[in-house]
Amino acid sequence: MCGIVGYIGRRKAYPILIKGLHRLEYRGYDSAGVALINSAGQLNVYKAKGKVSELEAFAADKDIDGSIGIAHTRWATHGEPNTQNAHPHYSESERLAIIHNGIIENYAVLKAGLMKEGYTFKSDTDTEVLVQLVEYTQVNKHVDLKTAVQLALQQVVGAYAIAILDKTHPDTLIAARKGSPLVVGIGEDEYFLASDATPIVEYTDRVIYIEDEEVVTLRLGEEVDITTIGNVQKTPEIKRLELSLSQLEKGGYPHFMLKEIFEQPRTLTDSMRGRVNVRQDNIALSGFIDNKDRFLNAKRIIITACGTSWHAGLIAMYAIEEFAQIPVEVEYSSEFRYRKPVINKDDVVIAISQSGETADTLAAIQLAKSKGAFIFSICNVVGASIPRMSDSGCYTHVGPEIGVASTKAFTAQVVALTMLALCIGREKKTISKEQFVSIVRELGQIPQKIERVLEQNTRIADFAKTFTYTQNFIYLGRGYNFPVALEGALKLKEISYIHAEGYPAAEMKHGPIALISHEMPVVVVAPHCGTYEKIVSNIQEIKARQGRVIAVVSEGDVQVRKIADYVIEVPATEECLTPLLTVIPLQLLAYHIAVVKGCDVDQPRNLAKSVTVE
Ligand code: G6P
């Protein structure tokens, strides 16, 4: 939700800020803006509705001079996405400008107080309230900008990553965070600031991750200064970035989403590297090994996540209950955090998050932690808030996922969770040696098997055209492939704006069957597994009502092939690993339908990749 970038140094700030905004556009893209202090000491703010390219067009003939600046790409929370509500926002005197990612929950009270003092507001945003509060504090308490920011933030309830410019101090950039991410990049005589490291990576690999309630002052010629909002001095911890520029580019693919779908054989190899040892029939997961007892003594495992990550959690429920025989509950983080859940000290809570910044998941683990539960996280972004707040965890190591619709992160989450389920099961002896070995060997085969599924891309693209004008889809699956049905439906909704529902196949009789007609395509995930015969019957029921069936089946399937309208084959594998193969055609189907419909695949309307507001 919203991307922020800042620069202070000797170069021209504007091109660096714009390039940074493009990298962060996945976080929100309904409006964008930039603020620069030029060599004459003027603070210029330019904003435009729409994507960063609109801002570039708008600013093309403006004064974009300056070696210090801040910029923002927005995902609207308070106030509709228009130019007025776009960031940066000026303070009353137009001496300060601010950008903000997060939500100031008590903004209405703060705003009323400031209005009484004669402050006027040009936007509907919570952010403008914050910059006014900083200026008010500075003027009335006669303090410097850093102190004013600290004092203002002490009054704020909510989440923020902010950056502020003061035109009377063109050598200083001040930023702070609580709940929303913020990274500082340290160059030669220059500093960078961003929501994540992607705008920084081409200039430096030295970064500092700012912690909650910290205020950072970046001043040319001086070391980075970090204090808490209560003015306690902190020592900056400089880390090395492990991110390369090529990971952030499309590499010849028309969209990041397609690139990321095709990357999956490699990303899963990376996820398993050093963990799955096929030659020794072994899995070593350090986050598990170091905390074995917590898992072995767990009476229950609670999985908390949102969106696609929640679907990975649902698959994990099947695997953990089957192999480790520990009861599992899978919770939407947003429900879990507010429903006064019973959490015990011997519960293990697994948080799943690609970004590691999802506000609801973060709050869910905060709650579980406060009740003494052990927190294990599965995350992709190294150093993000969720892994930092967890007791232990496992990174998925798939590299940056830029397409808003999650693909490679999902399959890696499933692999990580399957490895965990197998490790617990082996330690508890609730899985037989033979089954353990067989699954480990199959895990090693998964990347090549995904390659085989990807070979059907052109055929999927061909029949996707048939569905350009379709309004509704149903997705069905059973067992391990029920969550895959949900995930397939979600992919289609997210990027093609077609209404799609995922159901456990047997539930069809309890309602959705009423929707079946020749106009309703039904995607059925039906690989060879325990419930195969049952799902064949479900397909018969659909065909009997003229539904059009797209079936994902195992190679060599005979029964479904006879009745389905379109068939996509996946290689045979262990049942618990089938989601890693069956989800691939569903990702491709959604992708190609969105492309033929002319949708913005990588940045679908209204969505954002990183949901840092609840
Ligand atoms: C957003 C993204 C989804 C993602 C979900 C959870 O909705 O668009 O792709 O699955 O957030 O995000 P997380 O980073 O916690 O996995």
mmCIF file of C-alpha atoms and ligand atoms in Angstrom, residues 1 26 305-310 333 352-359 361 378-379 381 386 401 403-407 409 413 487 490-491 494 604 607-611, ligand 1:
data_model
loop_
_atom_site.group_PDB
_atom_site.id
_atom_site.type_symbol
_atom_site.label_atom_id
_atom_site.label_comp_id
_atom_site.label_asym_id
_atom_site.label_seq_id
_atom_site.Cartn_x
_atom_site.Cartn_y
_atom_site.Cartn_z
ATOM 1 C CA MET A 1 0.000 0.000 0.000
ATOM 2 C CA TYR A 26 3.321 -2.678 -7.387
ATOM 3 C CA ALA A 305 -2.342 -15.440 6.429
ATOM 4 C CA CYS A 306 -4.214 -13.422 3.793
ATOM 5 C CA GLY A 307 -4.992 -13.870 0.096
ATOM 6 C CA THR A 308 -2.874 -16.338 -1.809
ATOM 7 C CA SER A 309 -0.768 -17.025 1.275
ATOM 8 C CA TRP A 310 -3.942 -18.176 3.037
ATOM 9 C CA SER A 333 -5.415 -12.904 9.733
ATOM 10 C CA ILE A 352 2.597 -16.958 5.875
ATOM 11 C CA SER A 353 3.352 -13.812 3.926
ATOM 12 C CA GLN A 354 5.122 -13.123 0.671
ATOM 13 C CA SER A 355 5.843 -9.505 1.557
ATOM 14 C CA GLY A 356 6.265 -9.938 5.287
ATOM 15 C CA GLU A 357 4.466 -6.628 5.714
ATOM 16 C CA THR A 358 0.748 -7.482 5.523
ATOM 17 C CA ALA A 359 -0.820 -5.432 8.307
ATOM 18 C CA THR A 361 -0.899 -10.846 9.533
ATOM 19 C CA ILE A 378 7.157 -18.357 6.019
ATOM 20 C CA CYS A 379 8.187 -15.238 4.183
ATOM 21 C CA VAL A 381 11.197 -10.714 1.698
ATOM 22 C CA ILE A 386 6.864 -10.412 9.947
ATOM 23 C CA GLU A 401 7.763 -10.998 -6.888
ATOM 24 C CA GLY A 403 3.379 -9.024 -10.545
ATOM 25 C CA VAL A 404 0.601 -8.099 -8.129
ATOM 26 C CA ALA A 405 -1.009 -11.529 -8.547
ATOM 27 C CA SER A 406 1.142 -13.947 -6.572
ATOM 28 C CA THR A 407 2.463 -17.006 -8.427
ATOM 29 C CA ALA A 409 5.647 -17.051 -4.005
ATOM 30 C CA GLN A 413 5.189 -21.320 0.290
ATOM 31 C CA GLU A 487 -6.291 -20.017 -5.838
ATOM 32 C CA LEU A 490 -8.569 -15.791 -7.135
ATOM 33 C CA LYS A 491 -6.008 -15.448 -9.950
ATOM 34 C CA GLU A 494 -7.548 -10.459 -9.623
ATOM 35 C CA PRO A 604 -4.708 -4.868 -11.795
ATOM 36 C CA LEU A 607 -5.199 -3.978 -5.955
ATOM 37 C CA ALA A 608 -1.830 -3.602 -4.348
ATOM 38 C CA LYS A 609 0.795 -6.195 -3.731
ATOM 39 C CA SER A 610 1.669 -5.272 -0.234
ATOM 40 C CA VAL A 611 -1.325 -4.568 1.960
HETATM 41 C C1 G6P B 1 -2.379 -8.878 -1.473
HETATM 42 C C2 G6P B 1 -1.680 -9.416 -2.697
HETATM 43 C C3 G6P B 1 -1.822 -10.931 -2.748
HETATM 44 C C4 G6P B 1 -1.284 -11.549 -1.472
HETATM 45 C C5 G6P B 1 -1.943 -10.946 -0.231
HETATM 46 C C6 G6P B 1 -1.211 -11.363 1.026
HETATM 47 O O1 G6P B 1 -3.734 -9.073 -1.584
HETATM 48 O O2 G6P B 1 -2.215 -8.833 -3.866
HETATM 49 O O3 G6P B 1 -1.089 -11.432 -3.846
HETATM 50 O O4 G6P B 1 -1.525 -12.926 -1.485
HETATM 51 O O5 G6P B 1 -1.870 -9.519 -0.286
HETATM 52 O O6 G6P B 1 0.077 -10.807 1.000
HETATM 53 P P1 G6P B 1 1.324 -11.427 1.701
HETATM 54 O O7 G6P B 1 2.456 -10.520 1.308
HETATM 55 O O8 G6P B 1 1.054 -11.365 3.181
HETATM 56 O O9 G6P B 1 1.513 -12.801 1.235
#
